[in-house]
Tab-separated table of C-alpha atoms (C1' of nucleotides) in Angstrom:
chain	number	residue	atom	x	y	z
A	31	UNK	CA	66.600	24.215	-74.187
A	32	UNK	CA	63.114	23.697	-72.980
A	33	UNK	CA	62.503	21.019	-70.419
A	34	UNK	CA	59.001	19.914	-69.924
A	35	UNK	CA	58.299	19.866	-66.257
A	36	UNK	CA	56.202	16.797	-65.688
A	37	UNK	CA	53.134	17.551	-63.771
A	38	UNK	CA	53.353	16.546	-60.177
A	39	UNK	CA	51.025	13.677	-59.388
A	40	UNK	CA	47.722	14.976	-58.210
A	41	UNK	CA	46.930	14.193	-54.604
A	42	UNK	CA	43.928	12.421	-55.967
A	43	UNK	CA	46.165	10.095	-57.888
A	44	UNK	CA	48.241	9.276	-54.837
A	45	UNK	CA	45.113	8.587	-52.857
A	46	UNK	CA	43.652	6.377	-55.542
A	47	UNK	CA	46.903	4.470	-55.989
A	48	UNK	CA	46.959	3.767	-52.289
A	49	UNK	CA	43.368	2.623	-52.382
A	50	UNK	CA	44.219	0.301	-55.247
A	51	UNK	CA	47.279	-1.045	-53.494
A	52	UNK	CA	45.341	-1.794	-50.348
A	53	UNK	CA	42.660	-3.563	-52.326
A	54	UNK	CA	45.283	-5.521	-54.242
A	55	UNK	CA	47.157	-6.471	-51.095
A	56	UNK	CA	44.021	-7.847	-49.565
A	57	UNK	CA	43.153	-9.767	-52.715
A	58	UNK	CA	46.622	-11.228	-53.157
A	59	UNK	CA	46.690	-12.129	-49.460
A	60	UNK	CA	43.466	-14.074	-49.506
A	61	UNK	CA	43.540	-15.537	-53.012
A	62	UNK	CA	47.135	-15.520	-54.175
A	63	UNK	CA	48.411	-14.050	-57.389
A	64	UNK	CA	46.614	-16.360	-59.799
A	65	UNK	CA	43.421	-16.319	-57.790
A	66	UNK	CA	43.204	-12.559	-57.949
A	67	UNK	CA	41.539	-10.980	-60.954
A	68	UNK	CA	42.153	-7.442	-62.017
A	69	UNK	CA	38.421	-6.894	-62.099
A	70	UNK	CA	37.955	-7.914	-58.474
A	71	UNK	CA	40.723	-5.538	-57.411
A	72	UNK	CA	39.127	-2.781	-59.446
A	73	UNK	CA	35.756	-3.457	-57.847
A	74	UNK	CA	37.233	-3.368	-54.355
A	75	UNK	CA	38.939	-0.096	-55.180
A	76	UNK	CA	35.722	1.271	-56.631
A	77	UNK	CA	36.968	1.850	-60.173
A	78	UNK	CA	36.652	0.109	-63.516
A	79	UNK	CA	39.055	-2.582	-64.591
A	80	UNK	CA	40.259	-0.460	-67.469
A	81	UNK	CA	40.914	2.380	-65.137
A	82	UNK	CA	42.903	0.095	-62.865
A	83	UNK	CA	45.010	-0.880	-65.836
A	84	UNK	CA	45.598	2.788	-66.494
A	85	UNK	CA	47.191	3.062	-63.057
A	86	UNK	CA	48.993	-0.280	-63.107
A	87	UNK	CA	49.612	-1.450	-66.615
A	88	UNK	CA	49.562	-5.135	-65.815
A	89	UNK	CA	48.769	-7.567	-63.044
A	90	UNK	CA	52.474	-8.295	-62.687
A	91	UNK	CA	53.200	-4.604	-62.269
A	92	UNK	CA	50.511	-4.350	-59.619
A	93	UNK	CA	51.840	-7.376	-57.777
A	94	UNK	CA	55.409	-6.101	-57.906
A	95	UNK	CA	54.319	-2.784	-56.497
A	96	UNK	CA	52.407	-4.450	-53.677
A	97	UNK	CA	55.484	-6.482	-52.802
A	98	UNK	CA	57.659	-3.406	-52.925
A	99	UNK	CA	55.427	-1.493	-50.553
A	100	UNK	CA	55.491	-4.445	-48.165
A	101	UNK	CA	59.268	-4.712	-48.260
A	102	UNK	CA	59.697	-0.990	-47.742
A	103	UNK	CA	57.494	-1.196	-44.688
A	104	UNK	CA	59.288	-4.219	-43.310
A	105	UNK	CA	62.783	-2.958	-43.921
A	106	UNK	CA	61.818	0.304	-42.315
A	107	UNK	CA	60.317	-1.295	-39.240
A	108	UNK	CA	62.359	-4.416	-38.832
A	109	UNK	CA	65.864	-3.657	-37.728
A	110	UNK	CA	67.231	-6.335	-35.476
A	111	UNK	CA	69.713	-4.061	-33.804
A	112	UNK	CA	71.107	-0.663	-34.567
A	113	UNK	CA	72.782	-0.438	-31.188
A	114	UNK	CA	75.816	-2.644	-30.818
A	115	UNK	CA	75.773	-2.275	-27.053
A	116	UNK	CA	72.148	-3.045	-26.358
A	117	UNK	CA	71.641	-6.151	-24.291
A	118	UNK	CA	70.409	-9.366	-25.947
A	119	UNK	CA	67.314	-9.177	-23.829
A	120	UNK	CA	66.477	-5.672	-24.989
A	121	UNK	CA	67.175	-6.426	-28.627
A	122	UNK	CA	65.328	-9.717	-28.816
A	123	UNK	CA	62.384	-8.582	-26.789
A	124	UNK	CA	61.768	-5.511	-28.888
A	125	UNK	CA	62.372	-7.495	-32.063
A	126	UNK	CA	59.695	-10.001	-31.130
A	127	UNK	CA	57.298	-7.294	-30.059
A	128	UNK	CA	57.754	-5.375	-33.277
A	129	UNK	CA	57.432	-8.464	-35.433
A	130	UNK	CA	54.209	-9.360	-33.699
A	131	UNK	CA	52.978	-5.805	-34.134
A	132	UNK	CA	53.524	-6.199	-37.864
A	133	UNK	CA	51.538	-9.437	-37.853
A	134	UNK	CA	48.784	-7.674	-35.956
A	135	UNK	CA	48.724	-4.453	-37.989
A	136	UNK	CA	49.588	-5.747	-41.451
A	137	UNK	CA	48.329	-9.318	-41.658
A	138	UNK	CA	47.631	-9.021	-45.364
A	139	UNK	CA	51.172	-7.923	-46.055
A	140	UNK	CA	52.459	-10.913	-44.166
A	141	UNK	CA	50.225	-13.237	-46.133
A	142	UNK	CA	51.268	-11.851	-49.487
A	143	UNK	CA	54.868	-12.374	-48.481
A	144	UNK	CA	54.074	-15.894	-47.308
A	145	UNK	CA	52.436	-16.712	-50.629
A	146	UNK	CA	55.444	-15.419	-52.476
A	147	UNK	CA	57.876	-17.490	-50.410
A	148	UNK	CA	55.828	-20.687	-50.445
A	149	UNK	CA	55.586	-20.403	-54.204
A	150	UNK	CA	59.366	-20.328	-54.407
A	151	UNK	CA	59.964	-16.576	-54.276
A	152	UNK	CA	59.702	-16.186	-58.060
A	153	UNK	CA	59.787	-12.422	-57.783
A	154	UNK	CA	61.707	-11.848	-54.573
A	155	UNK	CA	64.529	-14.324	-55.026
A	156	UNK	CA	67.053	-11.778	-56.243
A	157	UNK	CA	66.050	-9.206	-53.676
A	158	UNK	CA	66.460	-11.694	-50.873
A	159	UNK	CA	69.971	-12.586	-51.892
A	160	UNK	CA	71.051	-9.024	-52.545
A	161	UNK	CA	69.381	-7.251	-49.632
A	162	UNK	CA	68.038	-9.603	-46.979
A	163	UNK	CA	70.980	-12.004	-46.904
A	164	UNK	CA	73.620	-9.385	-46.012
A	165	UNK	CA	71.378	-8.038	-43.268
A	166	UNK	CA	70.768	-11.575	-42.059
A	167	UNK	CA	74.484	-12.280	-41.932
A	168	UNK	CA	75.144	-9.149	-39.924
A	169	UNK	CA	72.482	-10.146	-37.431
A	170	UNK	CA	73.889	-13.661	-37.230
A	171	UNK	CA	77.300	-12.229	-36.467
A	172	UNK	CA	75.892	-10.089	-33.676
A	173	UNK	CA	74.304	-13.127	-32.078
A	174	UNK	CA	77.605	-14.970	-32.402
A	175	UNK	CA	79.343	-12.174	-30.570
A	176	UNK	CA	76.739	-12.413	-27.820
A	177	UNK	CA	77.549	-16.085	-27.538
A	178	UNK	CA	81.272	-15.458	-27.527
A	179	UNK	CA	80.823	-12.930	-24.745
A	180	UNK	CA	78.734	-15.404	-22.794
A	181	UNK	CA	75.686	-13.164	-22.861
A	182	UNK	CA	73.512	-15.963	-24.195
A	183	UNK	CA	73.914	-19.715	-24.401
A	184	UNK	CA	75.392	-21.180	-27.554
A	185	UNK	CA	72.817	-21.836	-30.294
A	186	UNK	CA	72.854	-21.809	-34.072
A	187	UNK	CA	71.898	-18.173	-34.708
A	188	UNK	CA	70.439	-18.928	-38.142
A	189	UNK	CA	67.882	-21.283	-36.681
A	190	UNK	CA	67.120	-18.849	-33.920
A	191	UNK	CA	66.022	-16.356	-36.548
A	192	UNK	CA	64.009	-18.912	-38.484
A	193	UNK	CA	62.180	-19.788	-35.288
A	194	UNK	CA	61.457	-16.204	-34.335
A	195	UNK	CA	60.239	-15.343	-37.813
A	196	UNK	CA	58.043	-18.397	-38.075
A	197	UNK	CA	56.488	-18.074	-34.659
A	198	UNK	CA	55.717	-14.380	-35.006
A	199	UNK	CA	54.396	-14.545	-38.560
A	200	UNK	CA	52.168	-17.493	-37.788
A	201	UNK	CA	49.866	-15.107	-35.892
A	202	UNK	CA	49.193	-13.381	-39.218
A	203	UNK	CA	49.500	-16.141	-41.795
A	204	UNK	CA	47.797	-18.889	-39.815
A	205	UNK	CA	45.478	-16.651	-37.841
A	206	UNK	CA	42.417	-18.569	-38.977
A	207	UNK	CA	43.804	-21.772	-37.484
A	208	UNK	CA	44.620	-20.031	-34.228
A	209	UNK	CA	41.182	-18.466	-34.113
A	210	UNK	CA	39.394	-21.718	-34.777
A	211	UNK	CA	41.400	-23.631	-32.192
A	212	UNK	CA	40.941	-20.961	-29.559
A	213	UNK	CA	37.246	-20.552	-30.367
A	214	UNK	CA	37.526	-16.883	-31.276
A	215	UNK	CA	35.969	-15.023	-34.152
A	216	UNK	CA	39.099	-12.919	-34.508
A	217	UNK	CA	42.408	-12.259	-32.834
A	218	UNK	CA	42.271	-9.192	-30.607
A	219	UNK	CA	45.056	-6.868	-29.553
A	220	UNK	CA	44.992	-8.674	-26.253
A	221	UNK	CA	45.798	-11.999	-27.893
A	222	UNK	CA	48.846	-10.438	-29.479
A	223	UNK	CA	49.948	-9.086	-26.124
A	224	UNK	CA	49.733	-12.541	-24.620
A	225	UNK	CA	51.634	-13.961	-27.553
A	226	UNK	CA	54.317	-11.306	-27.221
A	227	UNK	CA	54.804	-12.065	-23.560
A	228	UNK	CA	54.828	-15.787	-24.197
A	229	UNK	CA	57.312	-15.598	-27.045
A	230	UNK	CA	59.639	-13.140	-25.341
A	231	UNK	CA	59.830	-15.218	-22.208
A	232	UNK	CA	60.105	-18.386	-24.213
A	233	UNK	CA	62.965	-17.259	-26.419
A	234	UNK	CA	64.883	-15.429	-23.714
A	235	UNK	CA	64.688	-18.388	-21.409
A	236	UNK	CA	65.723	-20.781	-24.164
A	237	UNK	CA	68.741	-18.557	-24.720
A	238	UNK	CA	69.535	-18.290	-21.043
A	239	UNK	CA	69.203	-14.527	-21.316
A	240	UNK	CA	66.460	-13.922	-18.788
A	241	UNK	CA	68.245	-11.404	-16.610
A	242	UNK	CA	69.607	-8.204	-17.987
B	246	UNK	CA	17.111	-59.493	-55.369
B	247	UNK	CA	20.111	-59.107	-57.512
B	248	UNK	CA	22.920	-56.889	-56.254
B	249	UNK	CA	25.429	-55.770	-58.773
B	250	UNK	CA	28.858	-56.360	-57.361
B	251	UNK	CA	30.895	-53.369	-58.452
B	252	UNK	CA	34.131	-54.330	-60.014
B	253	UNK	CA	37.051	-53.901	-57.735
B	254	UNK	CA	39.293	-51.076	-58.855
B	255	UNK	CA	42.039	-52.322	-61.075
B	256	UNK	CA	45.508	-52.014	-59.632
B	257	UNK	CA	46.238	-49.840	-62.606
B	258	UNK	CA	43.573	-47.419	-61.496
B	259	UNK	CA	44.987	-47.182	-58.009
B	260	UNK	CA	48.444	-46.566	-59.379
B	261	UNK	CA	47.223	-43.912	-61.765
B	262	UNK	CA	45.157	-42.188	-59.105
B	263	UNK	CA	48.211	-41.990	-56.904
B	264	UNK	CA	50.254	-40.617	-59.741
B	265	UNK	CA	47.603	-37.971	-60.331
B	266	UNK	CA	47.404	-37.087	-56.660
B	267	UNK	CA	51.149	-36.671	-56.403
B	268	UNK	CA	51.185	-34.455	-59.468
B	269	UNK	CA	48.271	-32.439	-58.115
B	270	UNK	CA	49.868	-32.073	-54.697
B	271	UNK	CA	53.006	-30.687	-56.244
B	272	UNK	CA	51.045	-28.309	-58.450
B	273	UNK	CA	48.821	-27.035	-55.645
B	274	UNK	CA	51.885	-26.643	-53.425
B	275	UNK	CA	53.819	-24.497	-55.839
B	276	UNK	CA	51.016	-22.573	-57.536
B	277	UNK	CA	48.034	-22.687	-55.230
B	278	UNK	CA	44.550	-23.787	-56.167
B	279	UNK	CA	43.763	-21.068	-58.682
B	280	UNK	CA	47.217	-21.160	-60.197
B	281	UNK	CA	46.929	-24.847	-60.941
B	282	UNK	CA	45.291	-25.883	-64.200
B	283	UNK	CA	43.803	-29.273	-64.757
B	284	UNK	CA	45.802	-29.544	-67.941
B	285	UNK	CA	49.121	-29.015	-66.174
B	286	UNK	CA	48.250	-31.690	-63.633
B	287	UNK	CA	47.272	-34.036	-66.428
B	288	UNK	CA	50.537	-33.363	-68.229
B	289	UNK	CA	52.558	-34.030	-65.089
B	290	UNK	CA	50.678	-37.250	-64.572
B	291	UNK	CA	51.167	-38.198	-68.212
B	292	UNK	CA	47.524	-38.353	-69.216
B	293	UNK	CA	45.098	-36.161	-71.096
B	294	UNK	CA	43.069	-33.501	-69.382
B	295	UNK	CA	39.846	-35.254	-70.255
B	296	UNK	CA	41.165	-38.450	-68.796
B	297	UNK	CA	42.096	-36.648	-65.611
B	298	UNK	CA	38.535	-35.401	-65.409
B	299	UNK	CA	37.388	-38.975	-65.775
B	300	UNK	CA	39.299	-39.828	-62.592
B	301	UNK	CA	38.485	-36.641	-60.696
B	302	UNK	CA	35.351	-35.064	-61.985
B	303	UNK	CA	36.326	-31.525	-61.094
B	304	UNK	CA	39.221	-29.456	-59.879
B	305	UNK	CA	37.471	-29.028	-56.561
B	306	UNK	CA	37.126	-32.778	-56.207
B	307	UNK	CA	40.801	-33.215	-56.966
B	308	UNK	CA	41.790	-30.571	-54.446
B	309	UNK	CA	39.570	-32.050	-51.766
B	310	UNK	CA	41.092	-35.452	-52.317
B	311	UNK	CA	44.616	-34.055	-52.105
B	312	UNK	CA	43.736	-32.373	-48.815
B	313	UNK	CA	42.189	-35.541	-47.497
B	314	UNK	CA	45.274	-37.601	-48.265
B	315	UNK	CA	47.409	-35.016	-46.503
B	316	UNK	CA	45.215	-34.987	-43.426
B	317	UNK	CA	45.136	-38.762	-43.262
B	318	UNK	CA	48.911	-38.824	-43.328
B	319	UNK	CA	49.235	-36.140	-40.701
B	320	UNK	CA	46.662	-37.535	-38.350
B	321	UNK	CA	48.310	-40.910	-38.641
B	322	UNK	CA	51.794	-39.627	-37.963
B	323	UNK	CA	51.187	-36.713	-35.646
B	324	UNK	CA	50.069	-37.853	-32.270
B	325	UNK	CA	51.314	-35.600	-29.527
B	326	UNK	CA	51.141	-38.209	-26.851
B	327	UNK	CA	49.479	-41.586	-26.585
B	328	UNK	CA	51.293	-42.361	-23.355
B	329	UNK	CA	50.020	-40.435	-20.364
B	330	UNK	CA	53.119	-41.290	-18.353
B	331	UNK	CA	55.804	-40.370	-20.849
B	332	UNK	CA	57.996	-37.529	-19.708
B	333	UNK	CA	57.561	-34.076	-21.212
B	334	UNK	CA	61.029	-34.295	-22.608
B	335	UNK	CA	60.319	-37.557	-24.390
B	336	UNK	CA	56.981	-36.391	-25.746
B	337	UNK	CA	58.108	-32.982	-26.941
B	338	UNK	CA	61.366	-34.174	-28.387
B	339	UNK	CA	59.789	-36.906	-30.452
B	340	UNK	CA	56.957	-34.563	-31.463
B	341	UNK	CA	59.418	-32.032	-32.818
B	342	UNK	CA	61.465	-34.691	-34.539
B	343	UNK	CA	58.423	-36.194	-36.204
B	344	UNK	CA	57.053	-32.829	-37.266
B	345	UNK	CA	60.371	-31.955	-38.834
B	346	UNK	CA	60.466	-35.342	-40.544
B	347	UNK	CA	57.109	-34.499	-42.119
B	348	UNK	CA	58.471	-31.164	-43.344
B	349	UNK	CA	61.462	-32.971	-44.777
B	350	UNK	CA	59.620	-35.889	-46.368
B	351	UNK	CA	56.379	-34.218	-47.419
B	352	UNK	CA	57.168	-30.568	-48.110
B	353	UNK	CA	54.497	-30.324	-50.784
B	354	UNK	CA	51.849	-31.574	-48.397
B	355	UNK	CA	52.883	-28.944	-45.904
B	356	UNK	CA	52.698	-26.228	-48.530
B	357	UNK	CA	49.248	-27.238	-49.718
B	358	UNK	CA	48.070	-27.088	-46.135
B	359	UNK	CA	49.736	-23.715	-45.675
B	360	UNK	CA	47.990	-22.346	-48.747
B	361	UNK	CA	44.678	-23.591	-47.476
B	362	UNK	CA	45.137	-21.989	-44.066
B	363	UNK	CA	46.499	-18.684	-45.349
B	364	UNK	CA	43.531	-18.440	-47.674
B	365	UNK	CA	41.209	-18.750	-44.707
B	366	UNK	CA	40.719	-22.526	-44.623
B	367	UNK	CA	37.728	-22.375	-46.986
B	368	UNK	CA	37.660	-26.156	-47.266
B	369	UNK	CA	39.165	-27.284	-43.971
B	370	UNK	CA	37.356	-24.973	-41.574
B	371	UNK	CA	34.749	-27.494	-40.526
B	372	UNK	CA	37.250	-30.319	-40.254
B	373	UNK	CA	39.500	-28.247	-38.035
B	374	UNK	CA	36.732	-27.470	-35.607
B	375	UNK	CA	35.330	-30.989	-35.541
B	376	UNK	CA	38.558	-33.010	-35.522
B	377	UNK	CA	41.640	-30.938	-34.829
B	378	UNK	CA	40.199	-28.784	-32.078
B	379	UNK	CA	39.267	-31.663	-29.750
B	380	UNK	CA	42.693	-33.201	-30.233
B	381	UNK	CA	44.263	-29.824	-29.606
B	382	UNK	CA	42.316	-29.384	-26.405
B	383	UNK	CA	43.381	-32.789	-25.131
B	384	UNK	CA	46.995	-31.937	-25.802
B	385	UNK	CA	46.610	-28.568	-24.093
B	386	UNK	CA	45.206	-30.333	-21.039
B	387	UNK	CA	48.143	-32.701	-20.928
B	388	UNK	CA	50.573	-29.802	-20.944
B	389	UNK	CA	48.573	-28.153	-18.204
B	390	UNK	CA	48.899	-31.286	-16.093
B	391	UNK	CA	52.636	-31.229	-16.670
B	392	UNK	CA	52.679	-27.677	-15.398
B	393	UNK	CA	50.522	-28.550	-12.393
B	394	UNK	CA	52.911	-31.363	-11.548
B	395	UNK	CA	55.855	-29.028	-11.848
B	396	UNK	CA	57.358	-31.040	-14.690
B	397	UNK	CA	57.698	-27.951	-16.844
B	398	UNK	CA	57.562	-24.249	-16.155
B	399	UNK	CA	54.225	-22.488	-16.512
B	400	UNK	CA	53.477	-21.317	-20.045
B	401	UNK	CA	50.357	-20.870	-22.131
B	402	UNK	CA	50.118	-24.308	-23.734
B	403	UNK	CA	48.189	-23.012	-26.741
B	404	UNK	CA	50.995	-20.705	-27.729
B	405	UNK	CA	53.530	-23.424	-27.131
B	406	UNK	CA	51.828	-25.482	-29.819
B	407	UNK	CA	51.548	-22.554	-32.217
B	408	UNK	CA	55.271	-21.981	-31.836
B	409	UNK	CA	56.223	-25.605	-32.355
B	410	UNK	CA	53.995	-25.919	-35.396
B	411	UNK	CA	55.234	-22.716	-36.949
B	412	UNK	CA	58.897	-23.380	-36.376
B	413	UNK	CA	58.800	-26.939	-37.687
B	414	UNK	CA	56.635	-26.217	-40.713
B	415	UNK	CA	58.746	-23.254	-41.727
B	416	UNK	CA	61.428	-25.695	-42.870
B	417	UNK	CA	58.969	-26.921	-45.497
B	418	UNK	CA	56.874	-23.882	-46.319
B	419	UNK	CA	59.660	-21.300	-46.258
B	420	UNK	CA	62.431	-23.612	-47.368
B	421	UNK	CA	63.365	-21.357	-50.267
B	422	UNK	CA	64.013	-18.477	-47.879
B	423	UNK	CA	66.111	-20.671	-45.613
B	424	UNK	CA	68.059	-21.999	-48.589
B	425	UNK	CA	68.744	-18.579	-49.996
B	426	UNK	CA	69.857	-17.153	-46.674
B	427	UNK	CA	72.103	-20.115	-45.930
B	428	UNK	CA	73.483	-20.150	-49.461
B	429	UNK	CA	72.331	-23.695	-50.210
B	430	UNK	CA	70.719	-25.038	-53.341
B	431	UNK	CA	68.508	-27.288	-51.246
B	432	UNK	CA	67.971	-28.389	-47.667
B	433	UNK	CA	69.670	-31.701	-46.943
B	434	UNK	CA	68.805	-34.320	-44.365
B	435	UNK	CA	71.681	-32.963	-42.348
B	436	UNK	CA	70.096	-29.515	-42.168
B	437	UNK	CA	66.959	-31.067	-40.751
B	438	UNK	CA	68.999	-32.912	-38.146
B	439	UNK	CA	70.590	-29.667	-37.045
B	440	UNK	CA	67.185	-28.006	-36.958
B	441	UNK	CA	65.760	-30.866	-34.900
B	442	UNK	CA	68.557	-30.626	-32.353
B	443	UNK	CA	68.266	-26.867	-32.215
B	444	UNK	CA	64.508	-26.851	-31.787
B	445	UNK	CA	64.423	-29.667	-29.246
B	446	UNK	CA	67.036	-28.028	-27.065
B	447	UNK	CA	65.440	-24.652	-27.558
B	448	UNK	CA	61.937	-25.668	-26.584
B	449	UNK	CA	62.938	-27.956	-23.743
B	450	UNK	CA	65.149	-25.312	-22.236
B	451	UNK	CA	62.484	-22.674	-22.606
B	452	UNK	CA	60.153	-25.001	-20.715
B	453	UNK	CA	62.706	-25.784	-18.047
B	454	UNK	CA	62.410	-29.460	-18.965
B	455	UNK	CA	65.959	-30.211	-19.891
B	456	UNK	CA	66.598	-33.081	-17.550
B	457	UNK	CA	64.466	-36.145	-17.606
C	123	DA	C1'	31.547	-65.197	-77.236
C	124	DA	C1'	28.758	-61.579	-75.841
C	125	DA	C1'	27.405	-58.246	-72.666
C	126	DA	C1'	28.738	-54.975	-69.467
C	127	DA	C1'	31.644	-52.101	-67.213
C	128	DG	C1'	35.726	-49.416	-67.340
C	129	DT	C1'	38.930	-46.392	-69.803
C	130	DT	C1'	40.721	-43.299	-73.308
C	131	DT	C1'	40.379	-40.185	-77.148
C	132	DT	C1'	38.359	-36.630	-80.115
C	133	DA	C1'	35.720	-32.665	-80.718
C	134	DC	C1'	33.762	-28.913	-78.821
C	135	DC	C1'	32.012	-25.012	-75.862
C	136	DA	C1'	30.950	-21.228	-72.545
C	137	DT	C1'	33.108	-18.338	-69.374
C	138	DT	C1'	36.705	-15.828	-67.400
C	139	DT	C1'	40.350	-12.893	-67.826
C	140	DG	C1'	44.324	-9.986	-68.906
C	141	DG	C1'	44.894	-6.716	-72.024
C	142	DT	C1'	44.372	-3.257	-76.319
C	143	DA	C1'	42.402	0.566	-78.937
C	144	DT	C1'	40.245	4.603	-78.758
C	145	DA	C1'	37.037	8.032	-77.816
C	146	DA	C1'	35.186	11.219	-74.305
C	147	DT	C1'	35.893	13.979	-70.412
C	148	DT	C1'	38.240	16.455	-66.812
C	149	DT	C1'	42.122	18.838	-64.897
C	150	DT	C1'	46.184	21.731	-65.134
C	151	DA	C1'	49.576	24.935	-67.003
C	152	DT	C1'	50.436	28.980	-69.824
D	31	DA	C1'	40.699	30.920	-72.590
D	32	DT	C1'	42.948	27.226	-74.633
D	33	DA	C1'	46.200	23.784	-75.514
D	34	DA	C1'	48.167	19.863	-73.402
D	35	DA	C1'	48.202	16.430	-70.292
D	36	DA	C1'	45.787	13.370	-67.270
D	37	DT	C1'	41.930	10.576	-66.340
D	38	DT	C1'	37.818	7.831	-67.182
D	39	DA	C1'	34.588	5.271	-69.967
D	40	DT	C1'	33.184	2.288	-74.065
D	41	DA	C1'	33.896	-1.445	-76.999
D	42	DC	C1'	36.233	-5.269	-78.001
D	43	DC	C1'	39.410	-9.433	-78.348
D	44	DA	C1'	42.504	-13.476	-78.075
D	45	DA	C1'	44.036	-16.934	-75.036
D	46	DA	C1'	43.358	-19.947	-71.245
D	47	DT	C1'	40.553	-22.893	-68.759
D	48	DG	C1'	37.086	-25.895	-66.558
D	49	DG	C1'	33.978	-28.761	-68.196
D	50	DT	C1'	30.489	-31.580	-71.468
D	51	DA	C1'	29.115	-35.015	-75.111
D	52	DA	C1'	29.874	-38.892	-77.150
D	53	DA	C1'	32.317	-42.113	-79.804
D	54	DA	C1'	36.036	-45.693	-79.750
D	55	DC	C1'	38.547	-48.929	-77.443
D	56	DT	C1'	39.857	-52.277	-73.623
D	57	DT	C1'	39.141	-55.242	-69.868
D	58	DT	C1'	36.335	-58.070	-67.032
D	59	DT	C1'	32.380	-60.846	-66.014
D	60	DT	C1'	29.073	-64.326	-67.083
DNA sequence: AAAAAGTTTTACCATTTGGTATAATTTTAT
DNA sequence: ATAAAATTATACCAAATGGTAAAACTTTTT
């Protein structure tokens, strides 16, 4: 029996797909799904609209792929704790620092995600329940154990996470507001360092977990 | 010289305009500017598209008006402190409570604002610099005086505000995420009360301003 | 009552846009 | 080299959408 061996994707194709995905991410981030036209993405990627459609057969498919790439990146980078014995201070501090690094390095990804959530998570709803919720519940349990052990003061762990997420992502999603209010043309690495220090201190102190 | 006295707007007109603005706010909140069609707004308001255009001559005009109504509401309700001698605890606690009340009572307004900011504040940029920034700088100064007086621990006041804004607005903008993760079909008043208590305690403790 | 101003409806249109069909060209495997 | 597969370019289209023109109708003013 003869099996056709499908040609491996040319490196050119991989490169072009990445270029398209970056262009699409930027477009979706700044204009939303409806505000983004296939033609504008194609232009940004330097190809024709019809050629874009050859690579991604529909706008939905393109959007789904952009979301998937974002989630892969986030899931890969955003583990709250893989070490049961790490101290709350270590875990929270590095979590905040890494979250802020994502806001700094992938602001468009954060904005696409924000759009999706604000719009009611039409695409991600199922994924959130099936993947993010279990992870969330594990992390909540860990925080509860910290509380039970007296390592941090008692708080509602769920709201702790909502606060950390919101206050780290705001440096990506609402960066224009922060820039305008601080009189800057853009947020520099330095601004993120200050924010990381502020937030780490802030959260650790609020949790009574200053010392290690 | 004869001056035409323009007819006062009929009460019907005012009512209908409000109905349109509410419908538009909801549409812009859930679909963004580009994702919102004039026809869908008209349908929600129970009038024809052409009649909607009679009331608001363009989609831009409608969007601008929606934003203006939101800002009026926020500016009216969101004063950080009008009493120089109030204690930090009083000021911050009531600020957080009122911000959360806005997220609870006007989630669509919050989402429209979020869309606008994420998209780079194309409409609100000027307003933010001319109106919000001065107010922001006054509030920052007040916090700095608190620090100088030793009423709260030293923190960067700017980032304190970014954190409070982000973590209160997330209960409106990201409500679907919070719902899904907490296994609720919607956020109830009770959830907002818990959030208010959590955030107040959290922020006050982080600032070392627990006692009055 | 008549004029004027305000409101609603009907008919229509130009542009944008996501997408299809297909032909031409280039690249890869045998 | 050549067939097959992959890629790119050309031509086109149907639906959606923001908006215009103008007639018909209603309410208010004088």
